[in-house]
mmCIF file with all atom_site columns, N, CA, C and O in Angstrom:
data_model
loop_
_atom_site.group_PDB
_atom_site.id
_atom_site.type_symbol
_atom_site.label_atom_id
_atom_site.label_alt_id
_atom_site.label_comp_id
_atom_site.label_asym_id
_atom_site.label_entity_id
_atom_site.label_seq_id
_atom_site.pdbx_PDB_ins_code
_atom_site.Cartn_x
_atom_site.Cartn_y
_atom_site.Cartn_z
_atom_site.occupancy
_atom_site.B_iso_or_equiv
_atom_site.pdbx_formal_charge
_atom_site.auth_seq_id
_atom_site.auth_comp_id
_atom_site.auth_asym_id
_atom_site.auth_atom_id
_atom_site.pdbx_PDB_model_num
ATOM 1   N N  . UNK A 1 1  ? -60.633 1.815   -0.580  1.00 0.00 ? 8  UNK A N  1
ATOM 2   C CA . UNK A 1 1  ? -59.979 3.106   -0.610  1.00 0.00 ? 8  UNK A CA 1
ATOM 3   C C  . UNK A 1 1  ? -58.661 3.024   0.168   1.00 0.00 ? 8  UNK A C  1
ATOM 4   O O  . UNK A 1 1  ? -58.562 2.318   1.171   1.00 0.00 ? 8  UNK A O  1
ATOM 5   N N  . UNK A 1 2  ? -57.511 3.862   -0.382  1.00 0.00 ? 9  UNK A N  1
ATOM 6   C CA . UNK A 1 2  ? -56.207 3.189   0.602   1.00 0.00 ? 9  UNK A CA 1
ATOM 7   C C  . UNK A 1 2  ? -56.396 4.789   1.293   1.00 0.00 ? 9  UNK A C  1
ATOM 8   O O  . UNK A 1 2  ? -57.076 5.753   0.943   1.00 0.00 ? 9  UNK A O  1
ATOM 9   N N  . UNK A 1 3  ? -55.370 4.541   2.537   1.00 0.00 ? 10 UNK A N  1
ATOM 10  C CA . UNK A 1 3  ? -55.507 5.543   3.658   1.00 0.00 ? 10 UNK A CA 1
ATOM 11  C C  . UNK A 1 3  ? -54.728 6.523   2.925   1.00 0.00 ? 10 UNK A C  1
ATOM 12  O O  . UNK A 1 3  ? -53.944 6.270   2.011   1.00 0.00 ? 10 UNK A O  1
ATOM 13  N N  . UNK A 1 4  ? -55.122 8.121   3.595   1.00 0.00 ? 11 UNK A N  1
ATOM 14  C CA . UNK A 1 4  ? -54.482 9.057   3.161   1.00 0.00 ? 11 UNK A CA 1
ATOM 15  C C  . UNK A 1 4  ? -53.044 9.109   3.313   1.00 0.00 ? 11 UNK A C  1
ATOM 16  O O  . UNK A 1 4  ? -52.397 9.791   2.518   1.00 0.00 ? 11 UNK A O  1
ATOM 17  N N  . UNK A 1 5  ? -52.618 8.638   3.997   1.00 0.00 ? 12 UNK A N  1
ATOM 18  C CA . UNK A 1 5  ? -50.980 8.623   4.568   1.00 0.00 ? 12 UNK A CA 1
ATOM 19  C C  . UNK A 1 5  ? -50.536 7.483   3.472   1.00 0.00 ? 12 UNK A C  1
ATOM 20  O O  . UNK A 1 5  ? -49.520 7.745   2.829   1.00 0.00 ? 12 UNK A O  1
ATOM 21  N N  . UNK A 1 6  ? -51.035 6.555   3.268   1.00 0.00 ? 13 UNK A N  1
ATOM 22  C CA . UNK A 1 6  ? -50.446 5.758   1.928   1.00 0.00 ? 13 UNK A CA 1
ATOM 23  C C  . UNK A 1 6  ? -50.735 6.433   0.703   1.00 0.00 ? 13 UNK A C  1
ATOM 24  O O  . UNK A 1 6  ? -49.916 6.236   -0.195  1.00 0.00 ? 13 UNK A O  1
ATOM 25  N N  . UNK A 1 7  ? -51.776 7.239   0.429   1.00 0.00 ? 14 UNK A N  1
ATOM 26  C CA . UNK A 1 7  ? -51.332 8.105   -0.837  1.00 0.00 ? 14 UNK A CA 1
ATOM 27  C C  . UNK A 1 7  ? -50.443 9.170   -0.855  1.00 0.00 ? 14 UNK A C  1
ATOM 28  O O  . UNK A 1 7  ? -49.825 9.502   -1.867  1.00 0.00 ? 14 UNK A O  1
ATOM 29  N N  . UNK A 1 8  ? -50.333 9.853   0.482   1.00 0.00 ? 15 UNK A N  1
ATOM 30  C CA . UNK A 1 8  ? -49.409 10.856  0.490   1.00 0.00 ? 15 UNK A CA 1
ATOM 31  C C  . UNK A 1 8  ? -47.957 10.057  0.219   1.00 0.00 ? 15 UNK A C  1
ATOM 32  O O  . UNK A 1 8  ? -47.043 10.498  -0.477  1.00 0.00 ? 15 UNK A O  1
ATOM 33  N N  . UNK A 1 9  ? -47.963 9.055   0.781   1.00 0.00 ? 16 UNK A N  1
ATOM 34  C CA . UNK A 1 9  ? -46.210 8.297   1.011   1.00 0.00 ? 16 UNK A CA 1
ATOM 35  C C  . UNK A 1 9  ? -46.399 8.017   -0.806  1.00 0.00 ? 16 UNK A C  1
ATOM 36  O O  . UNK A 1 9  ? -45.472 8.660   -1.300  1.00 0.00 ? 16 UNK A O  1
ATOM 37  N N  . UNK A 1 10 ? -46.872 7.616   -1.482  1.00 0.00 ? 17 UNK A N  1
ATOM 38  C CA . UNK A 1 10 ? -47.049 7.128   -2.935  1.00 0.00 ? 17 UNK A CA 1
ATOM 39  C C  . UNK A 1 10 ? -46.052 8.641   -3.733  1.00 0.00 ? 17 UNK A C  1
ATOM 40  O O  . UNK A 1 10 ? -44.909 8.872   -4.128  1.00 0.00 ? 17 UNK A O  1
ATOM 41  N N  . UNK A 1 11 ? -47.560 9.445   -3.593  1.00 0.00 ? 18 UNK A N  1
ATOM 42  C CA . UNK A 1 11 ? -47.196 10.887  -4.348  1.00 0.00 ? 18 UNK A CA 1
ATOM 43  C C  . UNK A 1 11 ? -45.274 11.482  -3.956  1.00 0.00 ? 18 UNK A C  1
ATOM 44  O O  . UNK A 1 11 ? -44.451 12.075  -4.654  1.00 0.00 ? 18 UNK A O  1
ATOM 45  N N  . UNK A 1 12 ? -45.231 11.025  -2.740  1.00 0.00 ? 19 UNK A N  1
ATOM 46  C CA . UNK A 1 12 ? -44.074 11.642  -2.018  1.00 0.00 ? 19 UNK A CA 1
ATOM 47  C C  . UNK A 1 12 ? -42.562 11.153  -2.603  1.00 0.00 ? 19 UNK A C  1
ATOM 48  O O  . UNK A 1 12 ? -41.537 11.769  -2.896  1.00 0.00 ? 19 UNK A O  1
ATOM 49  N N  . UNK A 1 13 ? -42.992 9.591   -2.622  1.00 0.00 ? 20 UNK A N  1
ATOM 50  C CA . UNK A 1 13 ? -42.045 8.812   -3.595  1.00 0.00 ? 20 UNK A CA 1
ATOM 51  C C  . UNK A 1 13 ? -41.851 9.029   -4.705  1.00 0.00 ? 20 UNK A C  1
ATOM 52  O O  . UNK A 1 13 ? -40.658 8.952   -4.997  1.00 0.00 ? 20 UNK A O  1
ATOM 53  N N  . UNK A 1 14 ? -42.775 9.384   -5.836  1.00 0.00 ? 21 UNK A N  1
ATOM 54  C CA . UNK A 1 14 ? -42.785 9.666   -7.207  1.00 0.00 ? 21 UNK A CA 1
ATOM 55  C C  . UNK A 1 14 ? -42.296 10.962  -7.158  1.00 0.00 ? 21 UNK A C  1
ATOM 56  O O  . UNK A 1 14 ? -41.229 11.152  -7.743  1.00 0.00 ? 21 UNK A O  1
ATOM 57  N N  . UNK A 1 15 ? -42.866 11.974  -6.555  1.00 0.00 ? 22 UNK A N  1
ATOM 58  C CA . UNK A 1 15 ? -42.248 13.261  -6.352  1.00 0.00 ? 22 UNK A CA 1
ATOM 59  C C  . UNK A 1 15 ? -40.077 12.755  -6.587  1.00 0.00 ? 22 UNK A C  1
ATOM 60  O O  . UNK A 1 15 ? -39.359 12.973  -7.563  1.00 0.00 ? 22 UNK A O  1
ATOM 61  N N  . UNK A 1 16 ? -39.737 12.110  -5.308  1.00 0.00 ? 23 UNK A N  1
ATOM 62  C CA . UNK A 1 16 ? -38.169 12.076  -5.137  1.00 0.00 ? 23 UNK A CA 1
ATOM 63  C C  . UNK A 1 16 ? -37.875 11.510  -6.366  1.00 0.00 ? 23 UNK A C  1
ATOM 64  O O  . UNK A 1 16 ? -36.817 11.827  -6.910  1.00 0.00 ? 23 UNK A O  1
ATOM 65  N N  . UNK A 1 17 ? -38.601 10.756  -6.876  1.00 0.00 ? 24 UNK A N  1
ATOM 66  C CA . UNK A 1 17 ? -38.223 9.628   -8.418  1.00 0.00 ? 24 UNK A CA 1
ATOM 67  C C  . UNK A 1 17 ? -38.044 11.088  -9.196  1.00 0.00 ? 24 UNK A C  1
ATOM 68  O O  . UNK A 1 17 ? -36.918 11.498  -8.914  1.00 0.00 ? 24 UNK A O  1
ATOM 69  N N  . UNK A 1 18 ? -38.572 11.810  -9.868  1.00 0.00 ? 25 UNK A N  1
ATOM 70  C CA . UNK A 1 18 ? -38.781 12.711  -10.797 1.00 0.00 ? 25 UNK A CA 1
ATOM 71  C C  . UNK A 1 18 ? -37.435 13.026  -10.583 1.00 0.00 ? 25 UNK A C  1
ATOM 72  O O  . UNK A 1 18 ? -36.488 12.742  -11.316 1.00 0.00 ? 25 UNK A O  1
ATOM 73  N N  . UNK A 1 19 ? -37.415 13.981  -8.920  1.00 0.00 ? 26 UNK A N  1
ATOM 74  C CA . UNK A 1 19 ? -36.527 14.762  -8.923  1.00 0.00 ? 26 UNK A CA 1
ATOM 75  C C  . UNK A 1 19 ? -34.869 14.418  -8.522  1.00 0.00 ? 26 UNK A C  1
ATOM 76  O O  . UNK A 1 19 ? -34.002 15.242  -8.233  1.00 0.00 ? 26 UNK A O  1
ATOM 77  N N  . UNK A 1 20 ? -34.715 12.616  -8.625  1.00 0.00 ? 27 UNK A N  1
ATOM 78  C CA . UNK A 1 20 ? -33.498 12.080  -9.217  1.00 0.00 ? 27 UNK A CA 1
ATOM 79  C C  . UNK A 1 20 ? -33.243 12.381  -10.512 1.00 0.00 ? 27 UNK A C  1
ATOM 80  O O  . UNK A 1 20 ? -32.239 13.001  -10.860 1.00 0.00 ? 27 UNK A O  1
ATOM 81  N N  . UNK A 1 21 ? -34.188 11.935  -11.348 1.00 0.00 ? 28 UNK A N  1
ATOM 82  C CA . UNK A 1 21 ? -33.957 11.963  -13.095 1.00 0.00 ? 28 UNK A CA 1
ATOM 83  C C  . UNK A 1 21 ? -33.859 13.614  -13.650 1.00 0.00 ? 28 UNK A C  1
ATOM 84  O O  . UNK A 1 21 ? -33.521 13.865  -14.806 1.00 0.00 ? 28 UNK A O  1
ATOM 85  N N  . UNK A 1 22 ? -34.120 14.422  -12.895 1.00 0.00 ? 29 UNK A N  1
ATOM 86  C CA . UNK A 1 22 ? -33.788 16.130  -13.420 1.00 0.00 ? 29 UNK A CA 1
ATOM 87  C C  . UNK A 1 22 ? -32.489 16.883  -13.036 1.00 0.00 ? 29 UNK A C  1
ATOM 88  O O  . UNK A 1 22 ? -31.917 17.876  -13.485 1.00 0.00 ? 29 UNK A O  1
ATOM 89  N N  . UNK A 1 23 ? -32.195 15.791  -11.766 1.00 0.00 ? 30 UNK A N  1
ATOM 90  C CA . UNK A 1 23 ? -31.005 16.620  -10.922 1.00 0.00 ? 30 UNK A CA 1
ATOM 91  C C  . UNK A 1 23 ? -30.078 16.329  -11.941 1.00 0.00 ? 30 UNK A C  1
ATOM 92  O O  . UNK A 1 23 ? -29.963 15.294  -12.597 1.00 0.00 ? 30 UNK A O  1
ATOM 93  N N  . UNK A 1 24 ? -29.052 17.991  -12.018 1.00 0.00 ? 31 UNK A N  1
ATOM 94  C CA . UNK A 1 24 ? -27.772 17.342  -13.047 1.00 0.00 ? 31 UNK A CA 1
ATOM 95  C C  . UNK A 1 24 ? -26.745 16.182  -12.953 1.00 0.00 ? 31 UNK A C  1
ATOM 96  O O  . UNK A 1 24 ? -26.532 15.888  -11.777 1.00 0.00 ? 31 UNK A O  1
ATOM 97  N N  . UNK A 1 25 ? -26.197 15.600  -13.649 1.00 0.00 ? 32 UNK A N  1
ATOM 98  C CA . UNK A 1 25 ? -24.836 14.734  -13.221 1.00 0.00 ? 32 UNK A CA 1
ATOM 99  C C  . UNK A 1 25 ? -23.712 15.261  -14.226 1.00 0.00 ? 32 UNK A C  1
ATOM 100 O O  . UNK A 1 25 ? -23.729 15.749  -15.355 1.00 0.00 ? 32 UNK A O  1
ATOM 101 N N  . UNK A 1 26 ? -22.737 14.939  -13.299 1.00 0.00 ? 33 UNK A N  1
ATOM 102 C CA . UNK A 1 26 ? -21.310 15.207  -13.699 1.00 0.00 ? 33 UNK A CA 1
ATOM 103 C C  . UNK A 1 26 ? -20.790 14.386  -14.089 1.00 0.00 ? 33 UNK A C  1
ATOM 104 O O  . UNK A 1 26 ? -20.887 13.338  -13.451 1.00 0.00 ? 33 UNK A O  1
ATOM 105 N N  . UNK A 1 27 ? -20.024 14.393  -15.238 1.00 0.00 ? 34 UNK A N  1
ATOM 106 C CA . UNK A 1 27 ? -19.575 13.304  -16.452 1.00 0.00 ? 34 UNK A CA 1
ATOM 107 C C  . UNK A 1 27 ? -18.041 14.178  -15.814 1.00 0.00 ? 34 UNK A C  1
ATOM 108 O O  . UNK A 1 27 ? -17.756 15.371  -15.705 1.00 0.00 ? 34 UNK A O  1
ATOM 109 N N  . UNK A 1 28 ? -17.490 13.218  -15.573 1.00 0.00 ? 35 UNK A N  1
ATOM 110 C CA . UNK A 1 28 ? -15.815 12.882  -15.959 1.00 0.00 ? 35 UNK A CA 1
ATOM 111 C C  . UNK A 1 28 ? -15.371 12.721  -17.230 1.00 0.00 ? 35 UNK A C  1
ATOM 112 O O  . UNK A 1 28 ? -15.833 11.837  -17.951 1.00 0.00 ? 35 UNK A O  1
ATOM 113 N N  . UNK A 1 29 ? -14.342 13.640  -17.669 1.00 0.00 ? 36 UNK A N  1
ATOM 114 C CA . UNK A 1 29 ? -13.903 13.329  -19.242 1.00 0.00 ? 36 UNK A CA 1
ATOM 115 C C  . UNK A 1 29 ? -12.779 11.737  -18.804 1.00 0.00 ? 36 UNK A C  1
ATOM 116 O O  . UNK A 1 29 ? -12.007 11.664  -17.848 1.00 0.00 ? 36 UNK A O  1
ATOM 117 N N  . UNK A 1 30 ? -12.934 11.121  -19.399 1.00 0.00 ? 37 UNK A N  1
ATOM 118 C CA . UNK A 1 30 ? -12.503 9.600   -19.507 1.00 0.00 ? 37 UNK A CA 1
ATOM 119 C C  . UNK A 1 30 ? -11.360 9.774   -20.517 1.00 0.00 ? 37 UNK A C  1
ATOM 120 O O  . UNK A 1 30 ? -11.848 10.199  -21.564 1.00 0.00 ? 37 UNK A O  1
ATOM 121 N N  . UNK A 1 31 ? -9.816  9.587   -20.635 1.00 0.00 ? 38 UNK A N  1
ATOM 122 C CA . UNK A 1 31 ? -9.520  9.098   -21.246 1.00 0.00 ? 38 UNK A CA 1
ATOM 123 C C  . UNK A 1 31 ? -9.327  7.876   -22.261 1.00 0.00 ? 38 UNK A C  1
ATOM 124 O O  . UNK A 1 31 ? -9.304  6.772   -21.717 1.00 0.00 ? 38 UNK A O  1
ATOM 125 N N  . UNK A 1 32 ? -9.192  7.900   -23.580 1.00 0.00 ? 39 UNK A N  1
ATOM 126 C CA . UNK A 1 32 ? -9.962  7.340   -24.748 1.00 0.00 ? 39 UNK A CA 1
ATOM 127 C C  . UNK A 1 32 ? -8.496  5.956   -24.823 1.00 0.00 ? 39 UNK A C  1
ATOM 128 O O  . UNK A 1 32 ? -7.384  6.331   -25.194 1.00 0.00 ? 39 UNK A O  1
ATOM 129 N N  . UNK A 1 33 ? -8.670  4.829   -24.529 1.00 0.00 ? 40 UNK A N  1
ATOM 130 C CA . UNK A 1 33 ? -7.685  4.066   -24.559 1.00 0.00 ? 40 UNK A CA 1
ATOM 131 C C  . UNK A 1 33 ? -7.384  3.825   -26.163 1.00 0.00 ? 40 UNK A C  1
ATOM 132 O O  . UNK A 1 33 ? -8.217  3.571   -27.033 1.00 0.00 ? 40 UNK A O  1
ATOM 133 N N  . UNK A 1 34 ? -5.579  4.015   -26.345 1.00 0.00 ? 41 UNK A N  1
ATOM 134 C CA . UNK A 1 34 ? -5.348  3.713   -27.488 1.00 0.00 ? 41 UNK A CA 1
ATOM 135 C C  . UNK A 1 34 ? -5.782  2.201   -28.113 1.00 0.00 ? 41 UNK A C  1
ATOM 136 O O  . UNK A 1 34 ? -6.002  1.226   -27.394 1.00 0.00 ? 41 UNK A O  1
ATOM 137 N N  . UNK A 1 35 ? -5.861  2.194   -29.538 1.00 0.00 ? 42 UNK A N  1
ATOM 138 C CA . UNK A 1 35 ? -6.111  0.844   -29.797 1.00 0.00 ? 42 UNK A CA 1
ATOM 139 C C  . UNK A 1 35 ? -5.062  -0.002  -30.000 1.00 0.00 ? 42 UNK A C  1
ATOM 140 O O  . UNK A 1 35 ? -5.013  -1.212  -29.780 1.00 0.00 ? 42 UNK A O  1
ATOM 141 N N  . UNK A 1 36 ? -3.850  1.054   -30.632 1.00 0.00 ? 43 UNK A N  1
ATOM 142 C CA . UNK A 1 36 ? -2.547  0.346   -31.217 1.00 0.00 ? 43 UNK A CA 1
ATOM 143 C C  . UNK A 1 36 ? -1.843  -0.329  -30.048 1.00 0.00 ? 43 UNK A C  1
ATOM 144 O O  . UNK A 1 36 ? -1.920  0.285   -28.984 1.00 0.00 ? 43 UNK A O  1
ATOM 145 N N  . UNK A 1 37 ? -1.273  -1.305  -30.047 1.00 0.00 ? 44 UNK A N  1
ATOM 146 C CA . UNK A 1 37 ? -0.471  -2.072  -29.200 1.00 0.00 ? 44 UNK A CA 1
ATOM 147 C C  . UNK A 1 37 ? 0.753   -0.965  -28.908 1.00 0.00 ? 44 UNK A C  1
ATOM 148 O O  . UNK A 1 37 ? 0.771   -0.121  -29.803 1.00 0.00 ? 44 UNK A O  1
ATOM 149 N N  . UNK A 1 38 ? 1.651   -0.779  -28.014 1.00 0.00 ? 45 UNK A N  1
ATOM 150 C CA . UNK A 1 38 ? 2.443   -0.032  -27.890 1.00 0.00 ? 45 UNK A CA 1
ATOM 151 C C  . UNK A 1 38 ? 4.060   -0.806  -28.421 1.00 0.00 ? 45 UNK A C  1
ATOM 152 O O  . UNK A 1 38 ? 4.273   -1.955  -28.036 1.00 0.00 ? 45 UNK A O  1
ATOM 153 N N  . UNK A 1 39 ? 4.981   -0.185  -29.186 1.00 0.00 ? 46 UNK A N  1
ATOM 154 C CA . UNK A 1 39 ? 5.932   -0.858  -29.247 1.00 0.00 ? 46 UNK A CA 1
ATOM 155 C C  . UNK A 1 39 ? 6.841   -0.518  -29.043 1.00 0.00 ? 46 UNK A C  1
ATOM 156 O O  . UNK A 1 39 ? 7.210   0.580   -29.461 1.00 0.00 ? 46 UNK A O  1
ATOM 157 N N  . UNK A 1 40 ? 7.901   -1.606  -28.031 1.00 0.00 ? 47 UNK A N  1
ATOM 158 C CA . UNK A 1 40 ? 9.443   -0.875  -27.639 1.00 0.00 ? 47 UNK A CA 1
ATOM 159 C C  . UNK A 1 40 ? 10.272  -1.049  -28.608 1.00 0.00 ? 47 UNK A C  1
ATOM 160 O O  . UNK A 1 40 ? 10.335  -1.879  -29.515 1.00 0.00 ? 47 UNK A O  1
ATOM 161 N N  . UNK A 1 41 ? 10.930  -0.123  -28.292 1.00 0.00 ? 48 UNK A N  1
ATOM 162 C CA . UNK A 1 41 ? 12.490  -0.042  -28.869 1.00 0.00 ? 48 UNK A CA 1
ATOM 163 C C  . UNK A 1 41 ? 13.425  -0.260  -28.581 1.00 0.00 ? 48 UNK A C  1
ATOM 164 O O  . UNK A 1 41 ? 13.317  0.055   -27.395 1.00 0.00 ? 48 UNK A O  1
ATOM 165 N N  . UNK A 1 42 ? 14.749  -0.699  -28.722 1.00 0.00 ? 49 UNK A N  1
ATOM 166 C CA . UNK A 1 42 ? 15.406  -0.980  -27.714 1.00 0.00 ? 49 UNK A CA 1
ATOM 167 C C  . UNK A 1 42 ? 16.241  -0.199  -27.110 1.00 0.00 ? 49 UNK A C  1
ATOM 168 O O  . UNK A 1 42 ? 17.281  -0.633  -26.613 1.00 0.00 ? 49 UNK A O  1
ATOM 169 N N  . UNK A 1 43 ? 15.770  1.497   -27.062 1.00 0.00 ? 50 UNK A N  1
ATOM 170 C CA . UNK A 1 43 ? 16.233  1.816   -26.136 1.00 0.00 ? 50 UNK A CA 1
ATOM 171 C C  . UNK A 1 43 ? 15.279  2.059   -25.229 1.00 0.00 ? 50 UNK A C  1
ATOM 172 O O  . UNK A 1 43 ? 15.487  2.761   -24.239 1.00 0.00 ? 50 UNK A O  1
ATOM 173 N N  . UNK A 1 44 ? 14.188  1.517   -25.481 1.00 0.00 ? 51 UNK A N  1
ATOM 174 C CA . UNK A 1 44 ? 12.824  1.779   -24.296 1.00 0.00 ? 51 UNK A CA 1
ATOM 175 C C  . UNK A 1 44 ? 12.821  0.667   -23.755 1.00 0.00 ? 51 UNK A C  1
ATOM 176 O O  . UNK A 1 44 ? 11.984  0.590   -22.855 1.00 0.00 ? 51 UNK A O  1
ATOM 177 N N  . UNK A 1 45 ? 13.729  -0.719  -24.018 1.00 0.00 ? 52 UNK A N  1
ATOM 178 C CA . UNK A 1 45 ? 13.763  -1.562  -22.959 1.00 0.00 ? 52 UNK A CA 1
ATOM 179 C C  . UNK A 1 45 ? 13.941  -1.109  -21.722 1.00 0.00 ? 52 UNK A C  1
ATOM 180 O O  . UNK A 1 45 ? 14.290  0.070   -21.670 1.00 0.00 ? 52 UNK A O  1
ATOM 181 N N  . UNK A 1 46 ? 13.794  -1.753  -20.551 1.00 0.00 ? 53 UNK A N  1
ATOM 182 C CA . UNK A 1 46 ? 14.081  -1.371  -18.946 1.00 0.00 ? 53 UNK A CA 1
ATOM 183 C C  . UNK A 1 46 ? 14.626  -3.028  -18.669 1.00 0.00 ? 53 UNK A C  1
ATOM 184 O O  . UNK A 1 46 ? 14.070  -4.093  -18.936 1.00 0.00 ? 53 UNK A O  1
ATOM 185 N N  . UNK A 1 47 ? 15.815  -2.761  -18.087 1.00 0.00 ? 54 UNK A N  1
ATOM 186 C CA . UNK A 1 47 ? 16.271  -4.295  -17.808 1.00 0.00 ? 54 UNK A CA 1
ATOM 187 C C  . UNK A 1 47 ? 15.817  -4.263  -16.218 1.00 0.00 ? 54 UNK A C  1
ATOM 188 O O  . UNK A 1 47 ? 15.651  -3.173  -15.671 1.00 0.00 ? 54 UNK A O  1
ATOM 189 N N  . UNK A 1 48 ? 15.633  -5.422  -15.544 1.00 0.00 ? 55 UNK A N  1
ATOM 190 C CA . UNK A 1 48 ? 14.819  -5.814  -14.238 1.00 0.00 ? 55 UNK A CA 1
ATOM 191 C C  . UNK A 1 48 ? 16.003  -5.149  -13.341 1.00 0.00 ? 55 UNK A C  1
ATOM 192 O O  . UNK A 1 48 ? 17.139  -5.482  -13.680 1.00 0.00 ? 55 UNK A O  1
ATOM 193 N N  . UNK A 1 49 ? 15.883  -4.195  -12.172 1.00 0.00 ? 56 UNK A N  1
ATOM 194 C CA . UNK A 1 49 ? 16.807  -3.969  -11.396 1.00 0.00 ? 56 UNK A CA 1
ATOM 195 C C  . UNK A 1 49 ? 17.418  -5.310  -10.373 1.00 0.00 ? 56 UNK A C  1
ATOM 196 O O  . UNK A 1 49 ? 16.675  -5.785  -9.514  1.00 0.00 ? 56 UNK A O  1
ATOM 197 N N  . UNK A 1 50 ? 18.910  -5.870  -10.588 1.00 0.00 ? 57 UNK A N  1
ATOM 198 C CA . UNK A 1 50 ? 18.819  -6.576  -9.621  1.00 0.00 ? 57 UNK A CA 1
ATOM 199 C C  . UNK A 1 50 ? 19.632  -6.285  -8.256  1.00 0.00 ? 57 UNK A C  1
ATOM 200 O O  . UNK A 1 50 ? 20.198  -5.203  -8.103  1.00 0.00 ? 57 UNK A O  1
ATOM 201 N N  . UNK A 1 51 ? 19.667  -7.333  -7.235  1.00 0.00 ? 58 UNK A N  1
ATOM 202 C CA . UNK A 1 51 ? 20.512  -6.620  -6.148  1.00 0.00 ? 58 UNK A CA 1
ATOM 203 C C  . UNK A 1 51 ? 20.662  -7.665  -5.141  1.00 0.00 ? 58 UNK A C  1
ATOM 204 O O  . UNK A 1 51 ? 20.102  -8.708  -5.477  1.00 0.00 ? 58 UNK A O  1
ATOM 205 N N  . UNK A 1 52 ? 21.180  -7.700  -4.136  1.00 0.00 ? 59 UNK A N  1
ATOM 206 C CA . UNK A 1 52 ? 21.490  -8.579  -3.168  1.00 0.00 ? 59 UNK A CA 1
ATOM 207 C C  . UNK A 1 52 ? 20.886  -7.679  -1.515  1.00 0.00 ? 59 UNK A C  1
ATOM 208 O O  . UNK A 1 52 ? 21.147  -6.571  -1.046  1.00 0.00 ? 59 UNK A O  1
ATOM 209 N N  . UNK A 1 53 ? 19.723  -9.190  -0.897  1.00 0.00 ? 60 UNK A N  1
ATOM 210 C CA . UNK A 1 53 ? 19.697  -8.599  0.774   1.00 0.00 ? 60 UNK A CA 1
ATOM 211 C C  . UNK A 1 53 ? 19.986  -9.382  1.015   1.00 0.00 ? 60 UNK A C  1
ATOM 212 O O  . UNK A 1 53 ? 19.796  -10.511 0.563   1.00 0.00 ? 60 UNK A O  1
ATOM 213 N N  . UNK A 1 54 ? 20.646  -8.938  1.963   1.00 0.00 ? 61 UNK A N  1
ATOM 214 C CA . UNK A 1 54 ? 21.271  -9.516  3.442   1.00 0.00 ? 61 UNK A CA 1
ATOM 215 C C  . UNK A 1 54 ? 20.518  -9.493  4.283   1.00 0.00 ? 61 UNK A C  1
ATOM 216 O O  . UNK A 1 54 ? 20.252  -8.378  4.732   1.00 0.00 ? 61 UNK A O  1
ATOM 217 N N  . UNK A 1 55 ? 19.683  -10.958 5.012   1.00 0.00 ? 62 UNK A N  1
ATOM 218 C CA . UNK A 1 55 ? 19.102  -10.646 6.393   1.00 0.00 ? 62 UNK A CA 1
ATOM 219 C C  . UNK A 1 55 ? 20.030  -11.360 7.374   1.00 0.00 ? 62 UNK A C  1
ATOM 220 O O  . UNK A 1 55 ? 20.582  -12.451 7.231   1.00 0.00 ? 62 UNK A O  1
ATOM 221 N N  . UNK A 1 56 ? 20.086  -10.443 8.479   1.00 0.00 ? 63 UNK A N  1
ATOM 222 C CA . UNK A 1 56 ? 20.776  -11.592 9.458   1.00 0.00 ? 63 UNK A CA 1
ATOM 223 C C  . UNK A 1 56 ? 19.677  -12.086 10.579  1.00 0.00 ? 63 UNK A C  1
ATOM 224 O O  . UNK A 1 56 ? 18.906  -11.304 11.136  1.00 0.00 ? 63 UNK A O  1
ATOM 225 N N  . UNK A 1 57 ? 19.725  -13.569 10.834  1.00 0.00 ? 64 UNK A N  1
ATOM 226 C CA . UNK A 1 57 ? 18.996  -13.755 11.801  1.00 0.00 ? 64 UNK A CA 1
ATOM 227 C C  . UNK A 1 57 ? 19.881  -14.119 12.833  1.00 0.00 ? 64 UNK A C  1
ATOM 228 O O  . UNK A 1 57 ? 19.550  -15.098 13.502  1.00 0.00 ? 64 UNK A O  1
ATOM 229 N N  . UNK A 1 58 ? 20.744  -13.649 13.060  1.00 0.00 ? 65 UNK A N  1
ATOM 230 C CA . UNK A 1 58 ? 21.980  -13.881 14.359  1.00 0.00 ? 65 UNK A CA 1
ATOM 231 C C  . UNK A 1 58 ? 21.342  -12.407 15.361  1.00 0.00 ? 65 UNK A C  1
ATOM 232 O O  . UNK A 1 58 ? 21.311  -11.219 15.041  1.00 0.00 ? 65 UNK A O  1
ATOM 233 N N  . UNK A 1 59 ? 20.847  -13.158 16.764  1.00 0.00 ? 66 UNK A N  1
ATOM 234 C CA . UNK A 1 59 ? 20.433  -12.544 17.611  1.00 0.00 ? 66 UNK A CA 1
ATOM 235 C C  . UNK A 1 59 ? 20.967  -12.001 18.985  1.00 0.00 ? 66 UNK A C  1
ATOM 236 O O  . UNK A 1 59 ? 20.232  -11.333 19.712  1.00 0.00 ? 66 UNK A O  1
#
């Protein structure tokens, strides 16, 4: 025969199990990724910004 405190801990567990699987969940609407490849144009190119730093290490 198992002890009363191990059937209570049993019942107690299955009890919380249930009442995971009833509690509601919240779904996030997900945006739906396109399938089509995207294509530029050439005025939707972006040319690389370039530029010049200067570090000085004169102390």
């Amino acid at each position: 025969m198992l002890d009363a405190f191990i059937i209570e801990e049993i019942k107690r567990r299955e009890r919380l199990r249930r009442e995971d699987y009833e509690r509601p969940v919240v779904e996030l609407p997900l945006p739906v990724p396109d399938d089509r490849p995207h294509r530029r144009t050439d005025m939707e190119e972006e040319k690389p910004s370039r530029g010049v730093v200067v570090i000085d290490l004169c102390v």
